[in-house]
Coordinates of C-alpha atoms and ligand atoms in Angstrom, one line a residue:
M1 CA 188.8 -95.0 -32.7
K2 CA 185.1 -94.8 -31.9
Y3 CA 185.1 -91.9 -34.6
T4 CA 186.2 -94.4 -37.2
A5 CA 184.0 -97.1 -36.4
L6 CA 181.0 -94.9 -36.7
V7 CA 182.3 -93.9 -40.4
L8 CA 182.6 -97.4 -41.1
V9 CA 179.0 -98.1 -40.1
L10 CA 178.0 -95.3 -41.9
V11 CA 179.6 -96.6 -45.1
I12 CA 178.1 -99.5 -44.6
L13 CA 175.0 -98.6 -44.6
V14 CA 175.5 -96.2 -47.5
A15 CA 177.0 -99.3 -49.8
A16 CA 174.0 -101.4 -48.6
N17 CA 171.3 -98.6 -49.7
A18 CA 172.9 -97.9 -53.1
C19 CA 173.0 -101.9 -53.4
K20 CA 169.3 -101.7 -52.9
K21 CA 168.8 -98.9 -55.5
T22 CA 170.6 -100.8 -58.0
N23 CA 168.9 -104.1 -57.6
S24 CA 165.8 -103.7 -59.8
T25 CA 164.7 -107.1 -59.3
A26 CA 163.6 -106.5 -55.7
P27 CA 159.4 -106.7 -54.7
V28 CA 158.7 -103.0 -54.3
P29 CA 156.4 -102.8 -51.0
V30 CA 153.2 -102.9 -51.4
P31 CA 150.9 -101.0 -48.4
P32 CA 148.5 -103.3 -47.4
V33 CA 145.1 -102.6 -48.7
V34 CA 142.1 -102.3 -46.8
I35 CA 139.2 -104.0 -47.7
D36 CA 136.1 -103.4 -46.0
T37 CA 134.3 -106.7 -46.2
E38 CA 131.3 -106.0 -44.2
T39 CA 129.6 -103.6 -45.8
L40 CA 125.9 -102.6 -46.3
Q41 CA 125.1 -103.5 -49.5
G42 CA 127.3 -106.9 -49.3
D43 CA 124.4 -107.6 -46.9
A44 CA 121.4 -106.5 -47.6
P45 CA 119.1 -108.7 -49.6
F46 CA 117.4 -105.5 -51.6
K47 CA 119.3 -102.0 -52.1
I48 CA 121.1 -99.7 -49.5
G49 CA 121.2 -96.7 -50.6
A50 CA 122.3 -92.8 -49.3
A51 CA 120.4 -89.3 -50.4
I52 CA 123.8 -87.2 -51.5
D53 CA 124.6 -84.0 -51.6
V54 CA 126.9 -82.7 -55.1
Y55 CA 129.6 -80.8 -52.9
R56 CA 130.5 -82.9 -50.3
L57 CA 130.8 -85.8 -52.8
Q58 CA 132.9 -83.5 -54.8
I59 CA 135.4 -82.4 -51.9
D60 CA 135.3 -85.1 -49.2
L61 CA 137.0 -88.0 -49.6
M62 CA 135.9 -90.1 -46.9
Y63 CA 132.4 -88.8 -47.7
K64 CA 132.8 -90.7 -51.2
N65 CA 134.9 -93.7 -49.9
T66 CA 132.3 -94.5 -47.1
L67 CA 129.8 -94.2 -49.9
L68 CA 131.5 -97.1 -52.5
A69 CA 132.0 -98.9 -50.1
Q70 CA 128.4 -99.2 -48.3
Q71 CA 125.8 -98.0 -50.7
N72 CA 124.0 -99.2 -53.6
S73 CA 121.5 -97.1 -54.2
I74 CA 121.9 -92.8 -55.0
T75 CA 118.9 -90.2 -53.9
I76 CA 120.0 -86.9 -55.2
E77 CA 119.3 -84.9 -52.0
N78 CA 119.0 -81.4 -53.7
A79 CA 120.4 -81.4 -57.0
V80 CA 117.9 -81.6 -59.1
K81 CA 114.8 -79.8 -56.9
W82 CA 113.3 -77.5 -59.2
Q83 CA 115.1 -74.0 -57.9
S84 CA 118.4 -76.1 -58.3
V85 CA 117.7 -77.9 -61.5
H86 CA 115.6 -74.9 -63.6
P87 CA 116.6 -71.4 -61.6
S88 CA 115.1 -69.4 -64.1
E89 CA 112.3 -69.9 -67.1
N90 CA 114.2 -70.9 -69.6
I91 CA 117.6 -72.0 -68.2
F92 CA 117.8 -76.0 -66.9
D93 CA 121.0 -76.2 -64.9
F94 CA 121.7 -79.8 -64.9
S95 CA 125.7 -79.8 -63.3
G96 CA 124.6 -81.2 -60.3
G97 CA 122.5 -84.0 -61.1
D98 CA 124.7 -84.8 -63.9
Y99 CA 127.6 -85.2 -61.1
I100 CA 125.7 -87.4 -59.2
A101 CA 124.6 -89.4 -62.5
D102 CA 128.2 -89.6 -63.8
F103 CA 129.4 -91.0 -60.3
C104 CA 126.8 -93.5 -60.4
K105 CA 127.1 -94.7 -63.5
N106 CA 130.9 -95.2 -63.4
N107 CA 130.1 -96.9 -59.7
N108 CA 127.3 -99.2 -60.8
K109 CA 124.9 -97.2 -58.1
R110 CA 121.3 -97.3 -59.1
L111 CA 119.9 -94.1 -59.1
H112 CA 116.8 -92.2 -57.5
G113 CA 115.9 -89.0 -59.1
H114 CA 114.5 -86.5 -55.9
C115 CA 111.8 -84.8 -56.9
L116 CA 110.2 -83.5 -59.7
I117 CA 107.1 -81.9 -58.5
W118 CA 106.9 -80.7 -55.1
Y119 CA 105.1 -77.9 -52.7
Q120 CA 108.8 -76.8 -51.8
A121 CA 111.9 -76.3 -53.0
N122 CA 110.2 -73.8 -55.7
P123 CA 112.3 -70.6 -57.2
D124 CA 110.9 -67.2 -56.6
W125 CA 110.6 -67.0 -60.4
L126 CA 107.9 -70.0 -60.7
N127 CA 106.3 -68.9 -57.7
N128 CA 105.0 -65.3 -59.3
Y129 CA 104.6 -66.8 -62.2
N130 CA 102.0 -65.3 -64.1
G131 CA 99.5 -67.6 -66.8
D132 CA 96.6 -69.0 -67.1
S133 CA 95.8 -72.9 -66.3
L134 CA 97.4 -73.5 -69.9
A135 CA 100.6 -72.0 -69.4
W136 CA 101.2 -73.4 -65.7
E137 CA 99.7 -76.8 -67.3
H138 CA 103.0 -75.9 -69.8
L139 CA 105.3 -75.5 -67.1
F140 CA 104.7 -78.6 -65.3
K141 CA 104.6 -80.7 -68.3
T142 CA 108.4 -78.6 -69.8
H143 CA 110.0 -79.3 -66.2
I144 CA 108.6 -83.0 -65.5
Q145 CA 109.7 -84.0 -68.8
S146 CA 112.8 -82.2 -69.6
V147 CA 114.3 -83.6 -66.1
V148 CA 113.2 -87.3 -67.2
A149 CA 114.2 -87.5 -70.7
H150 CA 117.6 -85.9 -68.8
Y151 CA 118.5 -88.6 -66.6
R152 CA 116.7 -91.3 -69.7
G153 CA 118.8 -94.1 -68.7
K154 CA 120.5 -93.0 -66.0
A155 CA 117.9 -92.6 -63.3
T156 CA 116.1 -95.7 -62.4
S157 CA 113.1 -94.2 -60.9
W158 CA 112.2 -91.1 -59.7
D159 CA 110.2 -89.4 -56.8
V160 CA 106.9 -87.9 -59.1
V161 CA 105.5 -86.1 -56.6
N162 CA 106.2 -85.5 -53.5
E163 CA 104.4 -84.6 -50.3
A164 CA 101.0 -83.5 -51.6
F165 CA 99.2 -84.6 -48.8
R166 CA 98.2 -82.9 -45.8
D167 CA 99.0 -84.3 -42.0
D168 CA 96.1 -83.9 -39.6
D169 CA 92.5 -85.2 -42.3
G170 CA 94.8 -86.4 -45.4
S171 CA 92.7 -83.6 -47.7
L172 CA 95.3 -82.2 -50.5
R173 CA 97.6 -79.3 -49.9
V174 CA 95.9 -76.6 -51.9
Q175 CA 95.9 -73.1 -49.8
D176 CA 98.0 -71.8 -47.7
K177 CA 96.8 -72.4 -43.9
Y178 CA 98.8 -69.9 -42.0
P179 CA 99.4 -66.6 -44.7
G180 CA 101.3 -64.7 -42.9
D181 CA 103.8 -67.1 -40.9
N182 CA 105.8 -67.2 -44.4
F183 CA 105.5 -70.8 -45.2
D184 CA 103.7 -71.9 -48.1
D185 CA 102.0 -75.4 -46.7
G186 CA 99.7 -75.4 -50.0
C187 CA 100.7 -76.2 -53.2
I188 CA 101.2 -73.9 -56.2
W189 CA 100.1 -76.7 -58.3
A190 CA 97.1 -77.9 -56.7
R191 CA 95.8 -74.0 -57.1
H192 CA 96.8 -73.7 -60.9
L193 CA 95.9 -76.8 -61.9
G194 CA 93.3 -78.6 -59.7
S195 CA 93.7 -81.7 -57.9
D196 CA 94.0 -83.9 -60.5
Y197 CA 97.8 -82.5 -61.2
I198 CA 99.6 -85.7 -59.1
A199 CA 97.9 -88.1 -61.8
R200 CA 99.4 -85.8 -64.9
A201 CA 102.8 -85.9 -63.4
F202 CA 102.7 -88.9 -63.8
E203 CA 101.9 -89.7 -67.0
Y204 CA 103.9 -87.0 -68.3
A205 CA 106.9 -88.4 -66.3
H206 CA 106.2 -92.0 -67.9
E207 CA 105.4 -90.3 -71.6
A208 CA 109.3 -89.3 -70.9
D209 CA 111.0 -92.5 -70.0
P210 CA 108.8 -95.2 -70.3
N211 CA 111.1 -97.5 -68.3
A212 CA 111.6 -95.4 -65.0
L213 CA 110.0 -96.7 -61.9
L214 CA 107.5 -94.1 -60.9
F215 CA 107.2 -93.0 -57.3
Y216 CA 104.6 -90.9 -55.1
N217 CA 106.9 -90.0 -51.5
E218 CA 105.8 -88.9 -48.9
Y219 CA 106.6 -88.3 -44.7
G220 CA 104.4 -89.1 -41.6
Q221 CA 102.4 -91.8 -43.0
E222 CA 104.0 -93.8 -39.2
W223 CA 101.7 -91.2 -37.2
S224 CA 99.2 -89.5 -39.4
D225 CA 96.4 -92.7 -40.4
A226 CA 94.4 -90.2 -42.5
K227 CA 97.5 -89.5 -44.6
T228 CA 98.4 -93.2 -45.2
N229 CA 94.5 -93.4 -46.4
A230 CA 94.5 -90.7 -48.9
I231 CA 97.8 -92.7 -50.5
I232 CA 96.2 -95.5 -50.6
N233 CA 93.2 -94.0 -52.4
M234 CA 94.9 -92.4 -54.4
V235 CA 96.5 -95.7 -55.5
T236 CA 93.3 -97.7 -55.5
D237 CA 91.8 -94.6 -58.3
F238 CA 95.4 -94.7 -60.2
K239 CA 95.2 -98.4 -60.6
A240 CA 91.6 -98.1 -62.1
R241 CA 92.4 -95.0 -64.2
G242 CA 95.6 -96.8 -65.8
I243 CA 97.8 -93.9 -64.2
P244 CA 101.8 -95.4 -64.6
I245 CA 102.5 -94.8 -60.9
S246 CA 105.3 -97.7 -59.7
G247 CA 106.0 -97.2 -55.5
L248 CA 105.2 -95.5 -52.6
G249 CA 108.0 -93.9 -50.5
L250 CA 108.2 -93.6 -47.3
Q251 CA 110.0 -90.6 -45.9
M252 CA 110.8 -92.4 -42.3
H253 CA 112.0 -89.0 -40.9
I254 CA 111.4 -90.7 -37.5
D255 CA 112.8 -90.1 -33.5
I256 CA 113.4 -92.6 -31.4
N257 CA 110.4 -92.1 -29.5
T258 CA 108.2 -93.0 -32.9
S259 CA 106.0 -95.7 -31.9
N260 CA 106.6 -98.9 -33.3
E261 CA 102.9 -100.1 -33.6
G262 CA 102.3 -97.2 -36.1
I263 CA 105.5 -97.9 -38.3
T264 CA 104.4 -101.6 -38.4
K265 CA 101.0 -100.2 -39.6
A266 CA 102.1 -97.8 -42.3
I267 CA 104.5 -100.9 -44.0
Q268 CA 101.6 -102.9 -43.6
K269 CA 99.1 -101.0 -45.2
L270 CA 101.4 -99.6 -47.8
A271 CA 102.8 -103.0 -48.8
A272 CA 98.6 -104.3 -49.4
T273 CA 98.5 -102.3 -52.8
G274 CA 101.4 -104.3 -54.0
L275 CA 103.3 -102.1 -55.0
Q276 CA 107.5 -101.4 -54.7
I277 CA 107.4 -99.6 -51.4
Y278 CA 110.8 -97.4 -50.3
I279 CA 111.7 -96.9 -47.5
S280 CA 113.1 -93.2 -49.2
E281 CA 114.4 -91.0 -46.1
L282 CA 115.6 -92.7 -43.2
D283 CA 116.9 -90.9 -40.1
I284 CA 116.7 -91.0 -36.7
S285 CA 116.2 -88.1 -34.5
V286 CA 118.0 -88.9 -31.3
N287 CA 116.9 -85.5 -29.8
P288 CA 114.0 -83.8 -31.0
A289 CA 113.2 -81.5 -29.0
N290 CA 116.4 -80.2 -29.8
D291 CA 118.1 -79.7 -25.8
Q292 CA 120.7 -78.2 -26.3
S293 CA 121.8 -79.9 -22.5
V294 CA 121.5 -83.2 -24.4
S295 CA 124.9 -85.6 -25.4
F296 CA 125.0 -88.3 -27.4
T297 CA 124.8 -91.2 -23.9
T298 CA 125.2 -95.2 -24.8
D299 CA 121.3 -94.9 -23.9
L300 CA 120.5 -93.4 -26.7
Q301 CA 122.9 -94.8 -29.1
K302 CA 121.0 -98.4 -27.8
K303 CA 117.5 -96.3 -28.4
Q304 CA 118.4 -95.5 -32.0
A305 CA 120.3 -98.5 -32.9
D306 CA 116.8 -100.7 -31.7
K307 CA 115.0 -98.5 -33.9
Y308 CA 117.0 -98.9 -36.9
A309 CA 117.0 -102.9 -36.4
F310 CA 113.4 -102.8 -36.1
I311 CA 112.2 -100.8 -39.5
V312 CA 114.6 -103.1 -40.9
H313 CA 113.0 -106.3 -39.7
Q314 CA 110.0 -105.2 -39.8
Y315 CA 110.2 -104.2 -43.9
K316 CA 112.0 -107.6 -44.4
A317 CA 108.8 -108.9 -42.5
L318 CA 106.1 -107.1 -44.0
V319 CA 107.4 -106.5 -47.3
P320 CA 107.1 -108.7 -49.7
S321 CA 110.7 -109.3 -51.5
A322 CA 109.3 -108.5 -54.9
Q323 CA 108.3 -105.3 -53.4
Q324 CA 111.2 -104.9 -51.6
Y325 CA 113.2 -101.1 -53.5
G326 CA 115.0 -100.3 -50.9
I327 CA 115.9 -98.7 -47.5
T328 CA 117.9 -95.2 -48.1
T329 CA 119.2 -93.0 -45.5
W330 CA 118.6 -89.2 -45.7
N331 CA 122.7 -88.3 -45.9
V332 CA 125.3 -90.0 -44.9
G333 CA 127.8 -89.0 -41.4
D334 CA 125.8 -87.1 -38.9
K335 CA 127.3 -83.8 -39.8
D336 CA 125.5 -84.3 -43.2
S337 CA 122.6 -84.4 -42.1
W338 CA 119.2 -81.6 -42.8
I339 CA 118.5 -81.7 -39.3
R340 CA 122.3 -80.7 -38.3
T341 CA 122.5 -78.1 -41.5
Y342 CA 118.6 -77.3 -42.0
I343 CA 116.5 -77.8 -38.9
M344 CA 119.2 -77.0 -36.9
H345 CA 119.0 -79.2 -33.9
K346 CA 121.5 -80.8 -32.2
D347 CA 121.3 -84.4 -32.8
W348 CA 123.2 -87.7 -33.9
P349 CA 120.4 -89.0 -36.5
L350 CA 122.8 -91.4 -38.9
L351 CA 124.6 -94.9 -38.9
F352 CA 128.3 -93.1 -39.5
D353 CA 129.2 -90.1 -37.3
D354 CA 131.0 -87.0 -38.0
N355 CA 134.3 -88.6 -39.0
Y356 CA 132.0 -91.4 -41.1
A357 CA 133.5 -94.1 -38.2
K358 CA 130.8 -97.1 -38.1
K359 CA 127.6 -96.2 -35.3
T360 CA 126.3 -98.3 -33.0
C361 CA 123.1 -98.3 -34.5
Y362 CA 125.1 -99.2 -38.5
F363 CA 126.3 -102.2 -36.4
S364 CA 122.2 -102.9 -35.9
F365 CA 121.3 -101.9 -38.6
R366 CA 123.7 -104.1 -40.7
D367 CA 122.9 -107.3 -38.1
A368 CA 119.3 -106.8 -38.9
L369 CA 120.2 -106.6 -43.1
K370 CA 121.9 -109.8 -42.2
N371 CA 119.9 -111.4 -40.1
Ligands
XIL401 C1 115.5 -81.6 -47.6 C2 117.6 -81.2 -47.9 O1 117.9 -82.6 -47.0 C3 118.1 -79.7 -47.4 O2 119.1 -80.5 -47.5 C4 117.5 -78.8 -48.1 O3 117.6 -77.7 -48.0 C5 115.9 -79.0 -47.5 O4 115.1 -80.2 -48.3 N1 111.6 -84.3 -47.0 C6 112.1 -84.1 -48.8 C7 113.4 -84.2 -48.9 O5 111.2 -84.8 -49.4 O6 113.2 -83.4 -49.7 C8 113.6 -82.4 -47.5 O7 115.4 -82.5 -48.2 C9 113.8 -83.0 -46.2 C10 112.6 -83.9 -46.1

């Protein structure tokens, strides 16, 4: 008897299911779509960006989705640095930059190019290049103009020259100060082209794309007055000579102990130039000493969140809105940060954690954008 009842139930279930399948007018169930309505780009009065690694963008859907939702400006982290885009004298490789440029075009994001001229990230063929000053000038100009022209109409802006001044006395990087330490902290461009190479870089870039906004980008203005003053002197000189500079990037690779006064002073001084002011590479280290016993405690999370909020508030208060080019963090999630992958520190410097969950500092940052 029990067996017959069971068979009956089964028959009814199968029949009901068959009916469902043949009933073509029945609505197809749609899974609920979760739209993140509270985003950085949605709450910011200026552009919010992230520096992007091509490979991560290609393989990691969480990375891509976070970007799609949260940021409306993208900086190319490495793909158009000299060693990536110009790997040998007669070869340009735009594949990485193009991937990011397409992503920006398809998703309506502003593209910021980084960086045309730097004392670092130069390939060996360039460092070992043999030529007189005319040949060096030709290389310099050809590189700048080829890269800028390639992204004409795609990149809104460029870091034309990156990190040309020294931290301690604000002098121009020229010779390697500590030969033998395996790191050239001087600059091949100043050595081969003389101290006015920065102005010429801006002129060449402007010729290649008159519509692009051209930035000078630098770190450490928040703690080196000498450097900040050198930048301001350069801008004054450029204005007097009609050199086409549009903006100044404050990288802001800082930590939770960076002085608030220093940050305020740097933003104020640079904003007084009247140029576009861009917080261009923000990250806030919580473990600058790389102490292996440190963990990301609630106290560190709070200090970091306060610092992120402070920067946004200062930027909004001290930079007139017409000069607010935006704030960009240097990558997206903690695990993507150069502090982990390049400096190799145990740290949690960005707005999203290793799984792209929003951190305490994300919320303080967004609140500061709103209020
Ligand atoms: C860093 C990148 O994040 C690393 O992936 C790379 O290996 C080295 O360069 N200031 C700059 C950036 O202007 O180009 C640097 O980016 C970080 C410091």
